[in-house]
Amino acid sequence: MDSAMTTGMHHHLIAGKDVASPASFESRNPSRQDDLVGVFPEATLDQVRLACDVARSAYAGWRTTPAPIRGQIIGQIGRAIEREQEPLSRLMSREMGKTLKEARGDVQEAIDTCHFFQSEGRRLYGQTVPSEMRNKELMTYRRPLGVVGVITAGNFPVAVPSWKLIPALLTGNTIVWKPSEDAPTTAYALARLFEEGGLPDGVLNVVFGGGAGAAGEFLVEMLDEHRLDKIAFTGSTAVGRHIGAIAGRNLTHPTLELGGKNPMIVMRDADLDNAVVGALWAAFGTAGQRCTSLGNLILDEPIAAVFQERFLAAVATIKIGDPGRFDDVLYGPFINERFYHAWHAHYDWGRADGATLAYGRGRITAENRPTGYRGDPNSGLYGWPTVWTNVRPGMRIFQTETFGPTVNLVTVDGIDEAIAVANSVDYGLSSAIYTQNRLWAFTFKENIQAGMSSINNSTTGAEAHMPFGGIKGSGNGTRESGIWVLDHYTYWHGVNDELSGKLQLAQMDTEYGQMRAPYRVAPLADPR
Ligand code: UN1
């Protein structure tokens, strides 16, 4: 990765050219505010509009490029990302604060997505369908939608954009992407690798800036101007509802990947060592800043006390700090101040709800630090791992996504109550159960309200070729990844080809009447 990608003033990428804006914003390392990672232009409404118009002009050429050729370009992008995996991962870890191990996984998810979709360019199957007429053929085709707006979050700055960009491009759409202002340098470097892969100018355009009142909101407005045919968004449920309403009034189908308050059930027969490790990772990995992070840990009564004891002992050993300096930390800083404040506010809710604060003391500072903290906590925003006990469904901390290092422990009696409690939130993204009992695992699978479930594993860690997405407040039912995502970047086009040289009327000029019925049904009595 050349150093120009990661230093100094960056530009929007529109029509294959660098475009500047009058205003700019900075991206800083959340572990060390004195480390300036990049300076980025703040897109104006006119620039977002221009990017959409450029994508529209590029659409005709891109949609008619043979799909296997588009697939080959996706393959080339994948190889470019693979070559740059290490510098890209380091850049990501520096810019948004996840550990290097996790950053490598994030980049790997994009590489996996490229591998998957490269060969999808040689499938993109349609169907041939028998006609009810002689000398007539029916067939179906997947067609691209047109210009797609993509808005992504900073917690997975490579994986989550790739889930959208790669299938959208493979199926022949052109794109305007507004990456998160929390990881713009990582996004810029990724976009340059997409360019290197051989995308024609204007097929992928990138505009930088904030969300509300800025580039993100401008991009959504492009639906009302009929400059976009679709929008794909990963972020909060509140913003997702707003985008969904605008998309809906324009009769477009948005992709909405929203929040979660993901449950994990630990049953009385579970392998507790395994469950403790799984819960610890699910709740505190990425500092709880995954949409798939564990929110509610639901414990079956006979093991609740012993599990709680072992879990709290494990929480006390968690190592936290700047992942750029210490490679053994479980998690680093908050990605941004907004996430920190939202998480900090949950301490008030927990107290007001009457839950018991079993572990955690807010922001980590030099004077207020857990033993596992390494380095200088004042250089960034770090949160104590936080554990609440005596939590009940209905409490605000039980119901609301916190997006930070905190988990609620809830005690239940048996599988039926466990599932009912797990389902009693307005989200339905991910879920997990620890049990050795196959019937309980089956009952969970059948009844849990979630788009994704794990049996004896974490709520996080979806693989790149499985359908990713949720139900209820976690989204609108769209899925990312694997073959399922194709339906969200294409529409089905049914074609009938009349070869008979004459007008044959469907349903009317068929041969049904000439066929002998296999049995006779008594005719209905004449009503007259
Ligand atoms: C997200 O937090 O938006 O399943 C995505 C996981 C990751 C993706 C999370 N593969 O946890």
Coordinates of C-alpha atoms and ligand atoms in Angstrom, one line a residue:
M1 CA 0.0 0.0 0.0
D2 CA 1.7 3.2 -1.0
S3 CA 2.0 5.8 1.8
A4 CA 0.1 8.5 -0.1
M5 CA -3.0 6.4 0.6
T6 CA -2.6 6.9 4.3
T7 CA -1.2 10.3 4.9
G8 CA -2.2 13.9 4.2
M9 CA -5.4 15.3 2.6
H10 CA -7.5 12.8 0.8
H11 CA -10.2 13.3 -1.9
H12 CA -13.5 11.9 -2.9
L13 CA -13.2 9.4 -5.7
I14 CA -15.7 10.5 -8.4
A15 CA -15.5 9.3 -12.0
G16 CA -12.0 7.9 -11.3
K17 CA -10.8 11.4 -10.3
D18 CA -9.8 13.0 -7.1
V19 CA -12.3 15.6 -6.1
A20 CA -11.8 18.2 -3.2
S21 CA -14.4 20.0 -1.0
P22 CA -14.2 23.3 0.7
A23 CA -14.7 21.8 4.2
S24 CA -12.8 18.9 5.7
F25 CA -12.7 16.6 8.8
E26 CA -10.0 14.7 10.5
S27 CA -9.7 11.0 11.3
R28 CA -7.6 10.3 14.4
N29 CA -6.5 7.1 16.1
P30 CA -9.0 6.6 18.9
S31 CA -6.2 5.2 21.1
R32 CA -4.0 8.2 20.7
Q33 CA -5.7 11.5 19.7
D34 CA -2.3 13.0 18.7
D35 CA -2.0 10.4 15.9
L36 CA -3.7 12.0 12.9
V37 CA -4.6 9.2 10.4
G38 CA -6.1 11.2 7.6
V39 CA -7.8 14.4 6.6
F40 CA -10.9 14.1 4.4
P41 CA -13.2 16.3 2.4
E42 CA -16.7 16.9 3.6
A43 CA -18.9 16.3 0.5
T44 CA -21.5 18.9 -0.4
L45 CA -24.9 18.1 -1.7
D46 CA -23.9 19.0 -5.2
Q47 CA -20.9 16.6 -5.0
V48 CA -23.1 13.8 -3.8
R49 CA -25.5 14.6 -6.7
L50 CA -22.6 14.7 -9.2
A51 CA -21.4 11.3 -7.9
C52 CA -24.8 9.8 -8.5
D53 CA -25.0 11.3 -12.0
V54 CA -21.5 9.9 -12.8
A55 CA -22.6 6.5 -11.5
R56 CA -25.7 6.8 -13.8
S57 CA -23.5 7.5 -16.8
A58 CA -21.3 4.5 -16.0
Y59 CA -24.2 2.2 -15.6
A60 CA -25.0 1.5 -19.3
G61 CA -21.5 0.2 -19.9
W62 CA -21.1 -1.7 -16.7
R63 CA -24.5 -3.6 -16.8
T64 CA -23.7 -4.8 -20.3
T65 CA -20.2 -6.0 -19.4
P66 CA -20.5 -9.8 -19.4
A67 CA -21.0 -11.1 -15.8
P68 CA -18.0 -13.4 -16.0
I69 CA -15.8 -10.4 -16.9
R70 CA -17.3 -8.5 -13.9
G71 CA -16.5 -11.6 -11.9
Q72 CA -12.9 -11.6 -13.1
I73 CA -12.6 -8.0 -11.9
I74 CA -14.0 -9.0 -8.5
G75 CA -11.3 -11.7 -8.4
Q76 CA -8.6 -9.2 -9.2
I77 CA -9.9 -6.9 -6.4
G78 CA -9.8 -9.9 -4.0
R79 CA -6.2 -10.6 -4.9
A80 CA -5.3 -7.0 -4.4
I81 CA -6.9 -7.0 -1.0
E82 CA -5.1 -10.3 -0.2
R83 CA -1.8 -8.8 -1.1
E84 CA -2.5 -5.7 1.1
Q85 CA -4.1 -7.7 4.0
E86 CA -1.5 -6.8 6.5
P87 CA -1.1 -3.1 5.9
L88 CA -4.8 -2.7 5.5
S89 CA -5.4 -4.5 8.8
R90 CA -2.8 -2.4 10.6
L91 CA -4.4 0.8 9.2
M92 CA -7.8 -0.3 10.3
S93 CA -6.7 -1.2 13.8
R94 CA -4.9 2.2 14.0
E95 CA -7.9 4.1 12.7
M96 CA -10.8 2.6 14.6
G97 CA -9.2 0.7 17.4
K98 CA -10.0 -3.0 17.0
T99 CA -7.3 -5.5 17.7
L100 CA -5.0 -6.5 14.9
K101 CA -6.2 -10.1 15.0
E102 CA -9.8 -8.8 14.6
A103 CA -8.8 -6.4 11.8
R104 CA -7.1 -9.3 9.9
G105 CA -10.4 -11.2 10.2
D106 CA -12.3 -8.1 9.0
V107 CA -10.1 -8.0 5.9
Q108 CA -10.3 -11.7 5.5
E109 CA -14.1 -11.5 5.3
A110 CA -13.8 -9.1 2.3
I111 CA -11.3 -11.5 0.6
D112 CA -13.7 -14.4 1.2
T113 CA -16.5 -12.4 -0.3
C114 CA -14.5 -11.7 -3.4
H115 CA -13.6 -15.4 -3.8
F116 CA -17.3 -16.3 -3.5
F117 CA -18.5 -13.7 -6.0
Q118 CA -15.8 -14.1 -8.5
S119 CA -17.3 -17.4 -9.7
E120 CA -20.9 -16.2 -9.1
G121 CA -20.2 -14.1 -12.3
R122 CA -20.2 -17.5 -14.1
R123 CA -23.5 -18.5 -12.6
L124 CA -26.0 -15.6 -12.0
Y125 CA -28.4 -18.3 -13.1
G126 CA -31.8 -17.6 -14.5
Q127 CA -34.4 -20.3 -15.3
T128 CA -36.0 -21.8 -18.3
V129 CA -39.6 -22.5 -17.7
P130 CA -42.0 -24.7 -19.7
S131 CA -44.7 -22.7 -21.5
E132 CA -48.4 -23.8 -21.7
M133 CA -48.2 -23.3 -25.5
R134 CA -46.4 -25.1 -28.2
N135 CA -43.5 -23.3 -29.9
K136 CA -43.1 -20.8 -27.1
E137 CA -40.3 -20.4 -24.6
L138 CA -40.3 -18.8 -21.1
M139 CA -37.2 -17.7 -19.2
T140 CA -36.0 -15.6 -16.3
Y141 CA -33.1 -13.3 -15.9
R142 CA -31.5 -11.4 -13.0
R143 CA -31.2 -7.7 -13.9
P144 CA -29.2 -5.1 -12.0
L145 CA -31.2 -2.3 -10.3
G146 CA -29.1 0.7 -11.4
V147 CA -27.4 3.1 -9.2
V148 CA -27.0 1.9 -5.6
G149 CA -26.1 4.2 -2.6
V150 CA -24.1 2.5 0.1
I151 CA -23.8 3.9 3.7
T152 CA -21.6 1.9 6.1
A153 CA -20.5 1.9 9.8
G154 CA -17.0 2.2 11.2
N155 CA -16.9 -1.0 13.3
F156 CA -16.3 -3.3 10.3
P157 CA -14.8 -0.8 7.8
V158 CA -13.8 -3.5 5.2
A159 CA -16.0 -6.5 5.8
V160 CA -19.4 -4.8 5.9
P161 CA -18.8 -2.5 2.9
S162 CA -17.6 -5.5 0.9
W163 CA -20.8 -7.4 1.6
K164 CA -22.6 -4.6 -0.2
L165 CA -20.1 -3.3 -2.8
I166 CA -19.0 -6.7 -4.2
P167 CA -22.4 -8.3 -4.9
A168 CA -23.8 -5.0 -6.1
L169 CA -20.9 -4.6 -8.6
L170 CA -20.9 -8.3 -9.6
T171 CA -24.6 -8.1 -10.6
G172 CA -24.0 -5.0 -12.8
N173 CA -25.0 -2.0 -10.6
T174 CA -22.9 1.1 -10.2
I175 CA -22.3 2.7 -6.8
V176 CA -22.0 5.8 -4.7
W177 CA -20.5 4.8 -1.3
K178 CA -20.4 7.0 1.8
P179 CA -18.1 5.2 4.2
S180 CA -18.1 5.9 7.9
E181 CA -16.4 9.1 9.1
D182 CA -14.8 6.8 11.8
A183 CA -12.7 4.9 9.3
P184 CA -12.4 7.0 6.1
T185 CA -8.7 6.2 5.5
T186 CA -9.4 2.5 5.6
A187 CA -12.3 3.0 3.2
Y188 CA -10.1 5.1 0.9
A189 CA -7.4 2.4 0.8
L190 CA -10.1 -0.2 0.1
A191 CA -11.6 1.9 -2.7
R192 CA -8.2 2.3 -4.3
L193 CA -7.8 -1.5 -4.3
F194 CA -11.2 -1.8 -6.0
E195 CA -9.9 0.6 -8.6
E196 CA -6.7 -1.4 -9.0
G197 CA -8.8 -4.5 -9.6
G198 CA -9.9 -2.9 -12.9
L199 CA -13.3 -1.2 -12.3
P200 CA -14.0 1.3 -15.1
D201 CA -14.1 4.9 -14.0
G202 CA -17.4 6.0 -12.4
V203 CA -18.6 2.5 -11.5
L204 CA -17.6 2.9 -7.9
N205 CA -17.7 6.5 -6.5
V206 CA -16.8 7.4 -3.0
V207 CA -17.9 10.5 -1.1
F208 CA -16.7 11.3 2.4
G209 CA -18.4 13.1 5.2
G210 CA -20.7 12.8 8.2
G211 CA -24.2 11.3 8.4
A212 CA -26.9 13.7 9.7
G213 CA -27.0 17.0 7.8
A214 CA -24.0 15.8 5.7
A215 CA -22.9 13.4 3.0
G216 CA -24.9 10.5 4.4
E217 CA -28.2 12.4 4.6
F218 CA -27.5 13.9 1.1
L219 CA -27.1 10.4 -0.3
V220 CA -30.4 9.3 1.1
E221 CA -32.1 12.4 -0.3
M222 CA -30.9 11.2 -3.8
L223 CA -33.7 8.6 -3.6
D224 CA -36.3 11.5 -3.7
E225 CA -34.5 13.0 -6.6
H226 CA -34.7 9.6 -8.4
R227 CA -30.9 9.5 -8.7
L228 CA -30.7 6.3 -6.8
D229 CA -32.4 3.0 -7.4
K230 CA -31.5 1.5 -4.1
I231 CA -29.9 2.3 -0.8
A232 CA -28.0 -0.2 1.4
F233 CA -27.3 0.8 5.0
T234 CA -25.6 -0.6 8.1
G235 CA -26.2 1.3 11.3
S236 CA -28.7 2.1 14.0
T237 CA -32.3 1.0 14.0
A238 CA -33.5 4.6 14.4
V239 CA -31.6 5.8 11.3
G240 CA -32.6 2.6 9.4
R241 CA -36.3 3.3 10.0
H242 CA -35.8 6.8 8.6
I243 CA -34.0 5.6 5.5
G244 CA -36.6 2.8 5.1
A245 CA -39.4 5.4 5.1
I246 CA -37.7 7.4 2.3
A247 CA -36.9 4.3 0.3
G248 CA -40.5 3.1 0.7
R249 CA -42.1 6.3 -0.6
N250 CA -39.9 5.9 -3.6
L251 CA -41.0 2.3 -4.0
T252 CA -37.4 1.0 -3.7
H253 CA -36.3 -1.9 -1.5
P254 CA -33.5 -0.8 0.9
T255 CA -31.0 -3.2 2.5
L256 CA -31.1 -2.4 6.2
E257 CA -28.8 -4.1 8.6
L258 CA -29.6 -2.5 12.0
G259 CA -29.0 -3.0 15.7
G260 CA -29.2 -6.0 18.0
K261 CA -29.6 -7.0 21.6
N262 CA -28.5 -10.5 21.1
P263 CA -29.2 -13.2 23.6
M264 CA -27.1 -16.1 24.6
I265 CA -28.7 -18.9 26.6
V266 CA -26.6 -21.2 28.9
M267 CA -28.6 -24.3 29.9
R268 CA -28.1 -26.4 33.0
D269 CA -26.2 -29.1 31.0
A270 CA -23.8 -26.8 29.2
D271 CA -20.1 -27.1 29.1
L272 CA -19.6 -24.2 31.4
D273 CA -15.9 -23.6 30.5
N274 CA -16.8 -23.3 26.9
A275 CA -19.8 -21.1 27.6
V276 CA -17.7 -18.7 29.8
V277 CA -15.2 -18.3 27.0
G278 CA -17.9 -17.8 24.4
A279 CA -19.8 -15.3 26.5
L280 CA -16.7 -13.3 27.3
W281 CA -15.8 -13.0 23.7
A282 CA -19.3 -12.3 22.5
A283 CA -19.9 -9.5 25.1
F284 CA -16.5 -7.8 25.2
G285 CA -14.7 -8.6 21.8
T286 CA -14.5 -5.4 19.7
A287 CA -15.4 -3.6 23.0
G288 CA -19.0 -4.8 22.4
Q289 CA -19.2 -2.7 19.3
R290 CA -20.5 -5.3 16.9
C291 CA -24.1 -5.5 15.9
T292 CA -23.8 -9.2 16.8
S293 CA -22.4 -8.5 20.3
L294 CA -24.0 -10.3 23.2
G295 CA -26.5 -8.2 25.1
N296 CA -28.5 -10.5 27.3
L297 CA -26.9 -13.6 28.9
I298 CA -29.7 -15.9 29.9
L299 CA -28.8 -18.4 32.6
D300 CA -30.7 -21.6 33.5
E301 CA -31.4 -21.5 37.2
P302 CA -29.4 -24.6 38.3
I303 CA -26.1 -23.2 36.9
A304 CA -26.8 -19.5 37.3
A305 CA -24.8 -18.9 40.4
V306 CA -21.8 -21.0 39.5
F307 CA -21.8 -19.6 35.9
Q308 CA -22.0 -16.0 37.3
E309 CA -19.1 -16.6 39.6
R310 CA -16.9 -18.1 36.9
F311 CA -17.9 -15.4 34.4
L312 CA -17.1 -12.6 36.8
A313 CA -13.8 -14.1 37.6
A314 CA -13.0 -14.3 33.9
V315 CA -14.2 -10.7 33.4
A316 CA -11.7 -9.5 36.0
T317 CA -8.8 -10.9 33.9
I318 CA -9.7 -9.1 30.7
K319 CA -6.8 -7.1 29.2
I320 CA -7.7 -3.8 27.7
G321 CA -5.5 -1.1 26.0
D322 CA -4.2 0.4 22.8
P323 CA -4.1 -2.5 20.4
G324 CA -1.4 -0.7 18.5
R325 CA 1.0 -1.1 21.5
F326 CA -0.2 -4.3 23.2
D327 CA -1.1 -7.3 21.1
D328 CA -2.6 -9.3 23.9
V329 CA -5.5 -7.0 24.7
L330 CA -9.1 -8.3 24.3
Y331 CA -10.3 -4.9 23.3
G332 CA -9.3 -1.3 22.7
P333 CA -11.0 2.0 22.8
F334 CA -14.5 3.2 21.8
I335 CA -14.6 3.9 18.1
N336 CA -15.9 7.4 18.7
E337 CA -17.2 9.7 21.4
R338 CA -20.9 9.2 20.4
F339 CA -20.6 5.4 21.2
Y340 CA -18.8 6.2 24.5
H341 CA -21.6 8.6 25.6
A342 CA -24.4 6.2 24.6
W343 CA -22.7 3.4 26.6
H344 CA -22.0 5.6 29.6
A345 CA -25.6 6.6 29.8
H346 CA -26.6 3.0 30.3
Y347 CA -25.1 3.1 33.9
D348 CA -28.0 5.5 34.8
W349 CA -30.6 3.3 33.2
G350 CA -29.3 0.2 34.9
R351 CA -29.5 1.9 38.3
A352 CA -32.9 3.4 37.6
D353 CA -34.1 -0.1 36.5
G354 CA -33.0 -1.6 39.8
A355 CA -30.4 -4.0 38.3
T356 CA -27.3 -4.8 40.3
L357 CA -24.0 -3.6 39.0
A358 CA -21.8 -6.6 39.5
Y359 CA -18.7 -5.4 37.7
G360 CA -17.6 -2.1 36.0
R361 CA -16.9 1.5 36.8
G362 CA -17.6 3.5 33.7
R363 CA -14.7 5.2 31.8
I364 CA -11.2 3.8 32.5
T365 CA -8.9 6.6 33.6
A366 CA -5.5 6.7 35.3
E367 CA -7.3 6.8 38.7
N368 CA -10.1 4.3 37.8
R369 CA -8.7 1.3 36.0
P370 CA -9.2 -2.4 36.1
T371 CA -6.0 -4.5 36.8
G372 CA -6.0 -5.7 33.2
Y373 CA -5.7 -2.2 31.7
R374 CA -2.3 -1.5 30.0
G375 CA -0.9 1.8 29.0
D376 CA -2.2 5.3 29.4
P377 CA -6.0 5.3 29.6
N378 CA -6.3 9.1 29.3
S379 CA -5.1 8.9 25.7
G380 CA -8.5 7.5 24.5
L381 CA -12.0 6.5 25.6
Y382 CA -11.9 3.1 27.2
G383 CA -14.7 1.4 29.0
W384 CA -14.6 -1.0 32.0
P385 CA -16.0 -4.3 31.1
T386 CA -19.5 -4.1 32.7
V387 CA -21.7 -6.8 34.1
W388 CA -25.2 -6.4 35.5
T389 CA -27.0 -9.0 37.4
N390 CA -30.6 -9.3 38.6
V391 CA -31.8 -8.0 35.3
R392 CA -35.3 -8.7 34.2
P393 CA -37.0 -8.5 30.8
G394 CA -38.7 -5.1 30.4
M395 CA -35.8 -3.2 32.0
R396 CA -34.4 -0.6 29.7
I397 CA -30.9 -2.1 29.9
F398 CA -32.4 -5.4 28.8
Q399 CA -34.3 -3.8 25.8
T400 CA -31.9 -1.3 24.4
E401 CA -28.8 -1.9 22.3
T402 CA -25.8 -0.4 24.1
F403 CA -23.0 -0.9 21.6
G404 CA -20.2 -1.0 24.2
P405 CA -18.6 -3.4 26.7
T406 CA -21.6 -4.4 28.9
V407 CA -23.7 -7.5 29.4
N408 CA -26.9 -8.4 31.4
L409 CA -27.3 -11.6 33.4
V410 CA -30.8 -12.9 33.6
T411 CA -31.9 -16.0 35.4
V412 CA -34.6 -18.3 34.1
D413 CA -36.0 -21.7 34.8
G414 CA -35.8 -24.1 31.8
I415 CA -35.7 -23.9 28.0
D416 CA -39.2 -22.5 27.5
E417 CA -38.7 -19.5 29.8
A418 CA -35.2 -19.1 28.3
I419 CA -36.5 -18.8 24.8
A420 CA -39.4 -16.6 25.8
V421 CA -37.0 -14.2 27.6
A422 CA -34.6 -14.2 24.7
N423 CA -37.5 -13.3 22.4
S424 CA -38.8 -10.5 24.5
V425 CA -36.7 -7.7 22.9
D426 CA -37.6 -5.7 19.8
Y427 CA -34.5 -6.9 18.0
G428 CA -33.8 -10.2 16.2
L429 CA -30.3 -10.3 14.8
S430 CA -28.1 -13.0 16.3
S431 CA -28.5 -15.5 19.1
A432 CA -26.8 -18.4 20.8
I433 CA -27.4 -21.4 23.1
Y434 CA -25.0 -23.5 25.0
T435 CA -26.4 -27.0 25.7
Q436 CA -25.5 -30.6 25.1
N437 CA -29.2 -31.6 24.8
R438 CA -30.2 -32.0 21.2
L439 CA -33.8 -31.5 21.9
W440 CA -33.2 -28.2 23.7
A441 CA -30.9 -27.0 20.8
F442 CA -33.7 -28.0 18.4
T443 CA -36.4 -26.2 20.4
F444 CA -34.2 -23.1 20.4
K445 CA -33.6 -23.3 16.7
E446 CA -37.3 -23.6 16.0
N447 CA -38.5 -20.9 18.3
I448 CA -35.8 -18.2 18.6
Q449 CA -36.7 -15.0 16.8
A450 CA -33.4 -14.2 15.1
G451 CA -31.9 -14.1 11.6
M452 CA -28.8 -16.0 12.9
S453 CA -28.2 -18.5 15.6
S454 CA -25.2 -20.4 17.0
I455 CA -25.3 -23.6 18.9
N456 CA -22.4 -23.9 21.4
N457 CA -20.7 -20.8 19.9
S458 CA -20.6 -17.0 20.2
T459 CA -23.4 -14.7 18.9
T460 CA -20.7 -13.1 16.7
G461 CA -18.6 -14.5 13.9
A462 CA -20.9 -15.1 11.0
E463 CA -19.1 -16.7 8.0
A464 CA -18.9 -14.7 4.8
H465 CA -21.1 -17.1 2.7
M466 CA -24.0 -17.4 5.1
P467 CA -27.0 -15.1 5.0
F468 CA -26.4 -12.2 7.4
G469 CA -29.3 -10.2 8.7
G470 CA -32.1 -10.0 11.2
I471 CA -35.8 -9.7 11.9
K472 CA -37.9 -7.4 14.0
G473 CA -36.0 -4.2 14.8
S474 CA -32.8 -5.6 13.4
G475 CA -33.7 -5.0 9.8
N476 CA -36.2 -5.3 7.0
G477 CA -35.5 -9.0 6.2
T478 CA -32.9 -8.3 3.6
R479 CA -29.8 -10.6 3.7
E480 CA -26.2 -9.9 2.9
S481 CA -23.6 -12.5 1.8
G482 CA -23.8 -15.8 0.0
I483 CA -26.3 -16.5 -2.7
W484 CA -29.1 -14.8 -0.7
V485 CA -27.8 -11.3 -1.2
L486 CA -28.2 -11.5 -5.0
D487 CA -32.0 -11.0 -4.6
H488 CA -31.3 -7.6 -3.0
Y489 CA -29.2 -6.2 -5.9
T490 CA -31.2 -7.6 -8.8
Y491 CA -34.8 -7.9 -9.9
W492 CA -36.2 -10.8 -11.8
H493 CA -37.1 -10.3 -15.4
G494 CA -39.5 -12.8 -16.9
V495 CA -39.4 -13.1 -20.7
N496 CA -41.6 -15.1 -23.1
D497 CA -40.5 -15.8 -26.6
E498 CA -43.2 -16.6 -29.1
L499 CA -41.8 -18.7 -31.9
S500 CA -45.0 -19.9 -33.5
G501 CA -45.4 -16.9 -35.8
K502 CA -48.9 -16.3 -34.5
L503 CA -50.7 -14.7 -31.6
Q504 CA -51.3 -17.4 -28.9
L505 CA -53.3 -16.2 -26.0
A506 CA -52.2 -17.5 -22.6
Q507 CA -54.9 -19.2 -20.6
M508 CA -57.3 -19.1 -23.6
D509 CA -55.6 -20.7 -26.6
T510 CA -54.2 -23.7 -24.6
E511 CA -54.9 -27.3 -25.3
Y512 CA -56.4 -28.0 -21.9
G513 CA -59.9 -28.5 -23.3
Q514 CA -58.7 -31.1 -25.8
M515 CA -57.2 -33.4 -23.1
R516 CA -59.3 -36.2 -21.6
A517 CA -59.9 -35.5 -17.9
P518 CA -58.5 -38.4 -15.9
Y519 CA -61.8 -38.7 -13.9
R520 CA -65.2 -37.1 -14.1
V521 CA -66.6 -34.7 -11.6
A522 CA -70.4 -34.3 -11.4
P523 CA -71.3 -31.0 -13.0
L524 CA -72.6 -28.2 -10.7
A525 CA -76.3 -27.9 -10.7
D526 CA -77.5 -25.1 -13.0
P527 CA -78.4 -22.3 -10.6
R528 CA -81.3 -21.0 -12.9
Ligands
UN1_1 C1 -21.4 -5.9 12.3 O1 -21.2 -5.8 13.5 O2 -22.0 -5.0 11.7 O3 -20.7 -11.9 12.6 C2 -21.0 -7.0 11.5 C3 -19.9 -11.0 13.0 C4 -19.1 -10.3 11.9 C5 -19.8 -9.2 11.3 C6 -20.4 -8.2 12.2 N1 -18.7 -11.3 10.9 O4 -19.8 -10.7 14.1

